Coordinates of C-alpha atoms in Angstrom, one line a residue:
M1443 CA -15.9 24.2 -0.5
K1444 CA -14.3 22.6 2.5
H1445 CA -10.8 22.2 1.1
A1446 CA -9.3 24.3 -1.7
Y1447 CA -5.7 24.0 -2.4
D1448 CA -3.8 25.8 -5.3
S1449 CA -0.1 25.1 -4.4
L1450 CA 2.5 22.3 -4.4
Y1451 CA 5.0 21.6 -1.6
L1452 CA 8.4 22.1 -3.5
G1453 CA 11.7 23.0 -1.9
G1454 CA 10.3 23.8 1.5
E1455 CA 7.9 26.3 -0.1
W1456 CA 4.2 26.3 -1.2
R1457 CA 4.2 27.2 -4.8
K1458 CA 1.5 27.7 -7.4
S1459 CA 1.5 24.8 -10.1
A1460 CA 3.0 25.8 -13.5
S1461 CA -0.5 25.0 -15.1
G1462 CA -2.5 27.1 -12.5
R1463 CA -5.2 24.5 -13.0
T1464 CA -6.9 22.3 -10.3
I1465 CA -8.3 18.8 -10.0
P1466 CA -11.7 18.3 -8.5
V1467 CA -11.9 15.8 -5.4
V1468 CA -15.3 14.0 -5.4
S1469 CA -16.6 12.3 -2.3
P1470 CA -17.4 8.7 -3.3
A1471 CA -20.4 8.6 -0.6
D1472 CA -22.4 11.4 -2.0
E1473 CA -20.7 12.2 -5.4
Q1474 CA -20.3 15.8 -4.4
Q1475 CA -17.1 17.9 -4.9
F1476 CA -15.5 18.7 -1.7
A1477 CA -12.2 19.8 -2.5
T1478 CA -9.7 21.0 -5.3
V1479 CA -6.0 20.3 -5.6
P1480 CA -3.5 21.7 -7.9
L1481 CA -2.5 20.0 -11.0
A1482 CA 1.2 19.7 -11.7
E1483 CA 3.0 20.1 -15.0
P1484 CA 6.4 18.5 -15.9
G1485 CA 8.1 21.8 -14.9
D1486 CA 6.8 21.5 -11.5
V1487 CA 8.3 17.8 -11.3
D1488 CA 11.7 19.2 -12.6
A1489 CA 11.6 21.8 -9.7
A1490 CA 10.7 19.2 -7.2
V1491 CA 13.6 16.8 -8.2
A1492 CA 15.9 19.6 -8.4
A1493 CA 14.8 20.7 -4.8
A1494 CA 15.5 17.2 -3.6
A1495 CA 18.8 16.7 -5.3
S1496 CA 19.9 20.1 -3.7
A1497 CA 18.7 18.9 -0.4
L1498 CA 20.5 15.7 -0.7
R1499 CA 23.8 17.3 -0.7
S1500 CA 23.0 20.2 1.8
P1501 CA 24.7 20.4 5.2
E1502 CA 21.2 20.9 6.7
W1503 CA 20.3 17.2 5.6
A1504 CA 23.5 15.4 4.5
G1505 CA 25.5 16.8 7.6
L1506 CA 23.1 15.3 9.8
T1507 CA 24.1 12.0 12.0
P1508 CA 21.6 9.1 12.0
Q1509 CA 20.7 10.2 15.5
Q1510 CA 19.8 13.7 14.3
R1511 CA 17.7 12.5 11.5
A1512 CA 15.9 10.2 13.9
G1513 CA 15.1 13.1 16.0
L1514 CA 13.6 15.0 12.8
L1515 CA 11.5 11.9 12.1
E1516 CA 10.1 11.8 15.5
R1517 CA 9.2 15.4 15.3
F1518 CA 7.6 14.7 12.0
A1519 CA 5.6 11.9 13.9
D1520 CA 4.7 14.4 16.8
E1521 CA 3.2 16.7 14.2
L1522 CA 1.3 14.1 12.3
E1523 CA -0.1 12.8 15.7
K1524 CA -1.6 16.2 16.4
N1525 CA -4.0 16.0 13.5
A1526 CA -4.4 12.1 13.3
A1527 CA -8.0 12.2 13.5
D1528 CA -8.5 14.9 10.8
R1529 CA -6.1 13.0 8.4
A1530 CA -8.1 9.8 8.9
A1531 CA -11.3 11.7 8.2
L1532 CA -9.9 13.1 5.0
T1533 CA -8.9 9.7 3.7
S1534 CA -12.5 8.5 4.4
M1535 CA -13.9 11.6 2.7
Q1536 CA -11.7 11.0 -0.3
N1537 CA -11.8 7.1 -0.9
G1538 CA -14.7 5.9 1.1
M1539 CA -12.5 4.0 3.7
P1540 CA -14.6 3.3 6.8
I1541 CA -13.6 5.6 9.4
T1542 CA -12.7 2.9 12.0
I1543 CA -10.2 1.6 9.5
A1544 CA -9.0 5.1 8.8
T1545 CA -8.4 5.9 12.3
A1546 CA -5.9 3.1 12.8
S1547 CA -4.2 2.9 9.3
E1548 CA -4.4 6.4 8.1
G1549 CA -4.2 8.3 11.5
A1550 CA -2.1 6.2 13.8
A1551 CA 0.1 4.0 11.6
P1552 CA 2.0 6.8 9.8
V1553 CA 3.0 8.1 13.2
G1554 CA 4.1 4.7 14.3
L1555 CA 6.1 3.9 11.0
L1556 CA 8.2 7.3 11.6
R1557 CA 9.0 6.3 15.1
Y1558 CA 9.7 2.7 14.1
Y1559 CA 12.3 3.8 11.4
A1560 CA 13.9 6.6 13.8
A1561 CA 14.7 3.7 16.1
V1562 CA 15.9 1.6 13.3
A1563 CA 18.2 4.2 12.0
R1564 CA 19.8 4.9 15.3
A1565 CA 20.6 1.3 15.6
T1566 CA 21.8 0.8 12.2
P1567 CA 25.7 1.5 11.8
I1568 CA 26.8 3.7 8.8
E1569 CA 30.0 1.8 8.6
E1570 CA 31.2 -1.4 9.7
R1571 CA 34.7 -3.1 9.4
R1572 CA 35.2 -6.7 8.3
P1573 CA 38.5 -8.6 8.3
R1574 CA 39.4 -9.7 4.9
I1575 CA 38.9 -13.4 4.1
D1576 CA 42.5 -13.5 2.5
G1577 CA 43.9 -12.0 5.8
M1578 CA 45.4 -9.2 3.9
G1579 CA 43.8 -6.2 5.9
E1580 CA 40.1 -5.4 6.3
T1581 CA 37.2 -3.9 4.4
V1582 CA 35.1 -0.9 5.6
V1583 CA 31.5 -1.5 4.4
R1584 CA 29.7 1.8 4.3
R1585 CA 25.9 2.4 4.0
E1586 CA 25.1 5.5 1.9
P1587 CA 21.6 7.0 0.9
V1588 CA 20.6 6.0 -2.6
G1589 CA 19.6 9.3 -3.4
V1590 CA 16.5 11.1 -4.7
V1591 CA 13.4 8.7 -4.3
A1592 CA 10.3 9.0 -6.4
A1593 CA 7.6 7.7 -4.2
I1594 CA 4.4 6.9 -6.0
V1595 CA 1.3 5.8 -4.0
P1596 CA -2.1 4.6 -4.6
W1597 CA -5.5 5.9 -3.4
N1598 CA -6.5 2.8 -1.1
F1599 CA -4.3 3.4 1.9
P1600 CA -2.8 6.7 1.0
Q1601 CA -1.2 8.0 4.3
V1602 CA 0.2 4.6 5.5
L1603 CA 1.6 3.5 2.0
T1604 CA 3.2 6.8 1.7
M1605 CA 5.0 6.3 5.0
F1606 CA 5.9 2.8 3.8
K1607 CA 8.3 4.6 1.6
V1608 CA 9.0 8.1 3.0
A1609 CA 9.9 6.9 6.6
P1610 CA 12.6 4.6 5.7
A1611 CA 13.8 6.8 2.8
L1612 CA 14.2 9.8 5.1
A1613 CA 15.8 7.3 7.9
A1614 CA 18.4 6.4 5.4
G1615 CA 19.3 10.2 4.5
C1616 CA 17.6 10.2 1.1
T1617 CA 15.3 12.9 -0.2
V1618 CA 11.7 12.3 -1.6
V1619 CA 9.4 13.4 -4.4
L1620 CA 6.0 12.2 -3.5
K1621 CA 3.4 11.8 -6.1
P1622 CA 0.1 10.8 -4.6
A1623 CA -2.9 9.5 -6.5
P1624 CA -5.5 12.2 -7.8
E1625 CA -8.1 10.8 -5.8
T1626 CA -6.2 11.1 -2.6
T1627 CA -4.1 14.2 -2.8
V1628 CA -5.7 16.3 0.0
D1629 CA -4.2 14.1 2.6
A1630 CA -0.7 14.3 0.8
L1631 CA -0.7 18.0 1.1
E1632 CA -1.6 17.9 4.7
L1633 CA 1.2 15.4 5.2
A1634 CA 3.6 17.9 3.7
A1635 CA 2.4 20.7 6.0
A1636 CA 3.2 18.5 8.9
A1637 CA 6.7 18.1 7.6
E1638 CA 7.0 21.8 7.2
R1639 CA 6.0 22.3 10.9
A1640 CA 8.3 19.5 12.1
G1641 CA 11.3 21.5 10.6
L1642 CA 12.4 19.1 7.9
P1643 CA 14.9 21.0 5.7
P1644 CA 13.6 22.5 2.6
G1645 CA 13.8 19.9 -0.4
V1646 CA 13.7 16.9 1.7
L1647 CA 10.2 16.0 1.1
N1648 CA 8.2 17.4 -2.0
V1649 CA 4.7 16.8 -3.3
V1650 CA 3.7 16.9 -6.9
T1651 CA 0.2 16.0 -8.0
G1652 CA -1.5 14.8 -11.1
G1653 CA -2.4 11.9 -13.1
G1654 CA -0.4 9.0 -14.6
D1655 CA 1.2 11.3 -17.0
I1656 CA 3.1 13.1 -14.1
G1657 CA 3.9 9.7 -12.5
E1658 CA 5.4 8.6 -15.6
Y1659 CA 7.5 11.7 -16.2
L1660 CA 8.7 11.5 -12.6
V1661 CA 9.7 7.7 -12.8
A1662 CA 11.8 8.4 -16.0
H1663 CA 13.3 11.6 -14.7
P1664 CA 17.2 11.8 -15.0
G1665 CA 17.5 13.3 -11.5
V1666 CA 15.7 10.3 -9.8
N1667 CA 17.9 7.6 -8.2
K1668 CA 15.3 5.1 -7.1
V1669 CA 11.5 4.5 -7.5
A1670 CA 9.2 3.1 -4.8
F1671 CA 5.9 2.2 -6.2
T1672 CA 2.6 0.7 -4.8
G1673 CA -0.3 0.2 -7.4
S1674 CA -1.5 -2.1 -10.2
T1675 CA 0.5 -4.9 -11.8
A1676 CA -0.1 -3.3 -15.3
A1677 CA 1.3 0.1 -14.1
G1678 CA 4.3 -1.9 -12.1
R1679 CA 5.4 -3.6 -15.2
R1680 CA 5.5 -0.3 -17.2
I1681 CA 7.6 1.2 -14.2
G1682 CA 9.8 -1.7 -14.0
E1683 CA 10.6 -1.5 -17.7
V1684 CA 11.5 2.0 -17.6
C1685 CA 13.8 1.3 -14.4
G1686 CA 15.4 -1.5 -16.1
K1687 CA 16.5 0.4 -19.1
L1688 CA 17.8 3.0 -16.8
V1689 CA 19.5 0.5 -14.5
R1690 CA 17.5 2.2 -11.7
P1691 CA 16.6 0.5 -8.4
V1692 CA 12.8 0.0 -8.1
T1693 CA 10.5 -1.4 -5.4
L1694 CA 7.2 -2.6 -6.6
E1695 CA 4.3 -3.7 -4.4
L1696 CA 1.5 -4.7 -6.8
G1697 CA -1.6 -6.7 -7.0
G1698 CA -3.0 -9.9 -5.4
K1699 CA -5.4 -12.6 -5.6
S1700 CA -4.6 -14.3 -2.4
A1701 CA -6.1 -17.5 -1.2
A1702 CA -7.6 -18.3 2.2
I1703 CA -7.3 -22.3 2.8
V1704 CA -9.9 -23.4 5.1
L1705 CA -8.6 -26.6 6.5
D1706 CA -11.2 -29.4 7.3
D1707 CA -10.6 -29.0 11.1
A1708 CA -11.3 -25.2 11.1
D1709 CA -13.6 -23.7 13.6
L1710 CA -15.9 -22.0 11.0
A1711 CA -17.4 -19.3 13.4
A1712 CA -13.8 -18.0 14.3
T1713 CA -12.8 -18.3 10.6
V1714 CA -15.7 -16.3 9.3
Q1715 CA -15.0 -13.6 11.8
G1716 CA -11.3 -13.4 10.8
L1717 CA -12.3 -13.3 7.1
A1718 CA -14.2 -10.1 7.6
A1719 CA -10.7 -8.4 8.1
S1720 CA -8.6 -10.6 5.8
S1721 CA -11.0 -10.6 2.9
L1722 CA -13.2 -7.5 2.9
L1723 CA -11.0 -4.9 4.5
N1724 CA -11.7 -1.5 3.1
N1725 CA -14.4 -2.4 1.0
G1726 CA -12.2 -5.1 -0.6
Q1727 CA -9.9 -2.4 -1.9
T1728 CA -6.8 -4.0 -0.3
C1729 CA -4.1 -5.5 -2.3
Y1730 CA -3.3 -8.6 -0.1
L1731 CA -6.8 -9.8 0.7
S1732 CA -7.7 -13.4 0.7
T1733 CA -10.6 -13.1 -2.0
R1734 CA -10.2 -16.8 -3.0
I1735 CA -11.6 -19.0 -0.1
L1736 CA -10.7 -22.6 -0.7
A1737 CA -13.1 -24.9 1.2
P1738 CA -13.0 -28.7 1.7
R1739 CA -15.6 -30.1 -0.8
S1740 CA -17.4 -31.9 2.1
R1741 CA -17.6 -28.4 4.0
H1742 CA -18.1 -26.4 0.8
D1743 CA -21.8 -25.5 1.3
E1744 CA -21.3 -24.9 5.0
V1745 CA -18.5 -22.5 4.2
V1746 CA -20.6 -20.7 1.6
D1747 CA -23.4 -20.1 3.8
A1748 CA -21.2 -18.9 6.6
V1749 CA -19.3 -16.4 4.3
A1750 CA -22.5 -15.3 2.8
G1751 CA -24.1 -14.8 6.2
L1752 CA -21.0 -12.5 7.1
A1753 CA -21.3 -10.6 3.8
S1754 CA -25.0 -10.0 4.4
S1755 CA -24.5 -8.8 7.9
L1756 CA -22.1 -6.1 7.2
T1757 CA -23.4 -2.6 7.4
V1758 CA -23.0 -0.7 4.1
G1759 CA -23.1 3.0 4.5
D1760 CA -21.5 6.4 5.2
P1761 CA -17.9 5.7 5.6
L1762 CA -17.7 8.4 8.5
E1763 CA -20.1 6.6 10.6
P1764 CA -18.5 4.5 13.3
D1765 CA -20.9 1.5 12.7
T1766 CA -20.2 1.3 8.9
H1767 CA -18.3 -1.9 7.8
I1768 CA -18.4 -1.4 4.0
G1769 CA -18.1 2.1 2.5
P1770 CA -18.4 3.2 -1.1
L1771 CA -15.8 2.3 -3.7
V1772 CA -13.4 5.1 -4.6
S1773 CA -14.9 6.2 -8.0
R1774 CA -17.7 5.4 -10.3
R1775 CA -15.2 3.8 -12.7
Q1776 CA -14.1 1.4 -10.0
R1777 CA -17.6 0.5 -9.2
D1778 CA -18.3 -0.1 -13.0
R1779 CA -15.3 -2.5 -12.9
V1780 CA -16.3 -4.4 -9.9
E1781 CA -19.8 -4.7 -11.3
S1782 CA -18.5 -6.0 -14.4
Y1783 CA -16.9 -8.9 -12.6
I1784 CA -20.0 -9.7 -10.6
A1785 CA -21.8 -10.0 -14.0
L1786 CA -19.0 -12.4 -15.2
G1787 CA -19.4 -14.4 -11.9
K1788 CA -23.1 -14.7 -12.6
E1789 CA -22.6 -15.7 -16.3
S1790 CA -19.9 -18.2 -15.3
G1791 CA -22.4 -20.7 -13.5
A1792 CA -21.2 -20.0 -10.0
T1793 CA -23.9 -19.8 -7.3
L1794 CA -24.5 -16.2 -6.1
A1795 CA -24.8 -16.7 -2.4
A1796 CA -24.8 -13.0 -1.2
G1797 CA -25.0 -9.5 -2.6
G1798 CA -24.6 -9.2 -6.3
G1799 CA -26.1 -5.7 -6.6
R1800 CA -26.1 -2.2 -5.3
P1801 CA -27.7 -1.2 -1.8
D1802 CA -30.8 1.0 -1.6
R1803 CA -29.1 4.3 -1.5
D1804 CA -29.8 7.3 -3.6
R1805 CA -26.0 8.5 -4.2
G1806 CA -22.6 7.1 -3.8
W1807 CA -20.5 4.4 -5.5
F1808 CA -21.7 1.5 -3.3
V1809 CA -21.8 -2.3 -4.1
R1810 CA -23.1 -4.9 -1.6
P1811 CA -20.6 -7.4 -0.3
T1812 CA -20.8 -10.3 -2.9
V1813 CA -20.2 -13.9 -2.4
F1814 CA -20.0 -16.8 -5.1
G1815 CA -19.9 -20.5 -4.4
G1816 CA -18.8 -23.3 -6.5
V1817 CA -16.2 -21.2 -8.3
G1818 CA -13.6 -23.0 -10.3
N1819 CA -10.1 -21.7 -10.1
D1820 CA -10.0 -21.2 -13.9
S1821 CA -12.8 -18.5 -13.7
R1822 CA -11.8 -14.9 -14.2
I1823 CA -13.3 -14.1 -10.9
A1824 CA -10.9 -16.4 -9.4
R1825 CA -7.8 -15.4 -11.5
E1826 CA -8.1 -11.7 -11.9
E1827 CA -7.9 -9.0 -9.2
I1828 CA -11.1 -7.3 -8.8
F1829 CA -10.5 -4.8 -5.9
G1830 CA -13.9 -4.7 -4.5
P1831 CA -15.9 -6.7 -2.0
V1832 CA -16.3 -9.9 -4.1
L1833 CA -15.4 -13.3 -2.8
A1834 CA -15.1 -16.5 -4.4
V1835 CA -15.5 -19.8 -2.6
I1836 CA -13.4 -22.8 -4.5
P1837 CA -14.0 -26.4 -3.4
Y1838 CA -10.9 -28.6 -3.0
D1839 CA -10.3 -32.5 -2.4
G1840 CA -7.5 -33.1 -0.1
L1841 CA -4.7 -30.7 1.2
D1842 CA -2.2 -31.1 -1.6
E1843 CA -4.9 -29.9 -4.0
A1844 CA -5.8 -27.0 -1.8
V1845 CA -2.0 -25.9 -1.9
A1846 CA -1.9 -26.5 -5.6
I1847 CA -4.9 -24.3 -6.2
A1848 CA -3.6 -21.7 -3.8
N1849 CA -0.3 -21.5 -5.8
D1850 CA -2.2 -21.8 -9.3
S1851 CA -2.1 -17.8 -9.6
D1852 CA -0.1 -15.2 -11.3
Y1853 CA 0.0 -13.4 -8.0
G1854 CA 1.8 -14.2 -4.7
L1855 CA 1.2 -11.3 -2.2
G1856 CA -0.8 -12.5 0.9
G1857 CA -2.8 -15.5 2.1
T1858 CA -4.2 -17.1 5.1
I1859 CA -4.6 -20.6 6.7
W1860 CA -7.5 -21.4 8.8
T1861 CA -7.2 -24.3 11.1
S1862 CA -7.7 -25.6 14.8
D1863 CA -4.0 -26.7 14.8
V1864 CA -1.7 -23.8 14.5
D1865 CA 1.4 -26.1 13.8
K1866 CA -0.5 -27.6 11.0
G1867 CA -1.3 -24.3 9.6
L1868 CA 2.4 -23.2 9.9
D1869 CA 3.4 -26.4 7.8
V1870 CA 0.7 -25.6 5.2
A1871 CA 1.8 -21.8 5.2
R1872 CA 5.3 -22.9 4.3
R1873 CA 4.1 -24.6 1.0
V1874 CA 2.1 -21.5 -0.1
E1875 CA 4.0 -19.5 -2.8
T1876 CA 3.6 -15.9 -1.5
G1877 CA 5.2 -13.1 0.0
S1878 CA 3.2 -13.2 3.3
V1879 CA 0.8 -15.5 4.9
G1880 CA -1.3 -15.6 8.2
V1881 CA -2.4 -18.5 10.3
N1882 CA -5.7 -17.8 11.6
F1883 CA -5.5 -14.1 11.0
Y1884 CA -3.6 -11.5 8.8
A1885 CA -2.1 -8.4 9.9
L1886 CA 1.0 -6.8 8.7
D1887 CA 3.9 -6.4 11.2
V1888 CA 5.9 -3.2 11.0
G1889 CA 9.0 -5.3 12.1
A1890 CA 8.9 -7.7 9.2
P1891 CA 9.3 -7.6 5.6
F1892 CA 6.2 -7.3 3.2
G1893 CA 6.0 -7.7 -0.4
G1894 CA 5.2 -10.1 -3.2
I1895 CA 6.5 -12.7 -5.7
K1896 CA 5.5 -13.4 -9.2
S1897 CA 3.2 -10.6 -10.5
S1898 CA 2.6 -9.2 -7.0
G1899 CA 5.9 -7.2 -7.0
L1900 CA 9.6 -6.8 -6.5
G1901 CA 11.5 -6.0 -3.3
R1902 CA 10.3 -5.6 0.3
E1903 CA 9.0 -2.9 2.5
L1904 CA 8.9 -2.7 6.2
G1905 CA 11.2 -4.1 8.7
P1906 CA 14.8 -3.4 8.7
E1907 CA 14.7 -4.7 5.1
G1908 CA 12.6 -1.7 4.3
L1909 CA 15.5 0.6 5.4
A1910 CA 18.1 -1.5 3.6
A1911 CA 16.3 -0.7 0.4
Y1912 CA 17.1 2.9 0.6
F1913 CA 20.9 2.4 1.1
T1914 CA 23.6 1.7 -1.5
L1915 CA 26.7 -0.1 -0.3
K1916 CA 30.3 1.0 -0.7
S1917 CA 33.4 -1.2 0.2
I1918 CA 36.6 0.5 1.1
F1919 CA 39.5 -1.8 1.0
L1920 CA 42.2 -1.1 3.6
P1921 CA 45.8 -3.0 3.8
R1922 CA 47.2 -4.5 6.8

């Protein structure tokens, strides 16, 4: 077996889990087990939270200046950079992400996020003085770390989504208990090893592993001060309910069913090239993807043919091969789910224009990229998050109807506008009810906030706003 782990990272030490049991890790490409990871129990979570709480008060961490903490983050980044290629490959082996995507998002991006938040921490004052409005003195506004953070991350982009939380939390002076998805735990333990090599004080970063029961226990733990979660809307609602009852801060980055609005003046060749990334990235297992493609009725068939041509041209295969565009889905259960939606699309009367089945492969949880045309926005394949390579082309009559269809969704996370007139695209983008939207492309900006509205989440990550989420503010009133 290539990777066998039997210890959790707790309080700066590698400790056997209380259960002594392990979780098998199976490659979605060949269905073979290639690793084992420890299975935590509630007692392990207790130990992790206690270690994080102790580190929060320790002079080795609490006594550091923002500049000193930034230096530690940069050392952490340096360690991650040394094995960036190995971590990218681990992600691909665990979740089927094509290696070209993993190299950027799982190898390089976590390094960049740590360095970005090190720079933001250096530039963010801990205190500022404001003259009182009544002229009776001044107020010191002080930023303090919110405390122990429970960071719960999914399997689709495990390393970079971990760092969406860990980097700003550490920059703010918080401590973290990280709970990765069981499908992608190996890379989380490798990340902890890099933190150890970088010299992070004991207890600043802790890793516990397991399923939903361990995540639920961590979320409700009395020693946790904030929860940061990325995952399904259903799980996010449960976490939000727990945090609401506890009056505990929470950031939720949840599901999406975003729209790509193709305007009547769009260059279709350029649009289709852009949709490859903004609608099918990571085998369709990306929360913000524009999986509803809104086309002018006069160009509907043309758009369907072009998108179907794109889907049919993509190479489906081994995620570790550099020419692979579409790898396997993360698990048999996920493939079954995606295939159930493909069946619904066929039954709905929509036109199957591409895909609709499995490629000719003996093993692995693969689904061919699938495109449906003539879809109504009331169809389940247009309303529910599928989380796989399935696209629905929806016709519209006039720009107002296009915007109305885009906004007629329970979700509001991403979206794209495709046009030959960027200013016109910007005007349309302003009308779309969503947390983020791209004009003629879509790519997250580390320096700008990311998150959703409606059922797509609560709060923001990235940018200076991502750091602010890990501070609590104290006002100290001073007389004249």
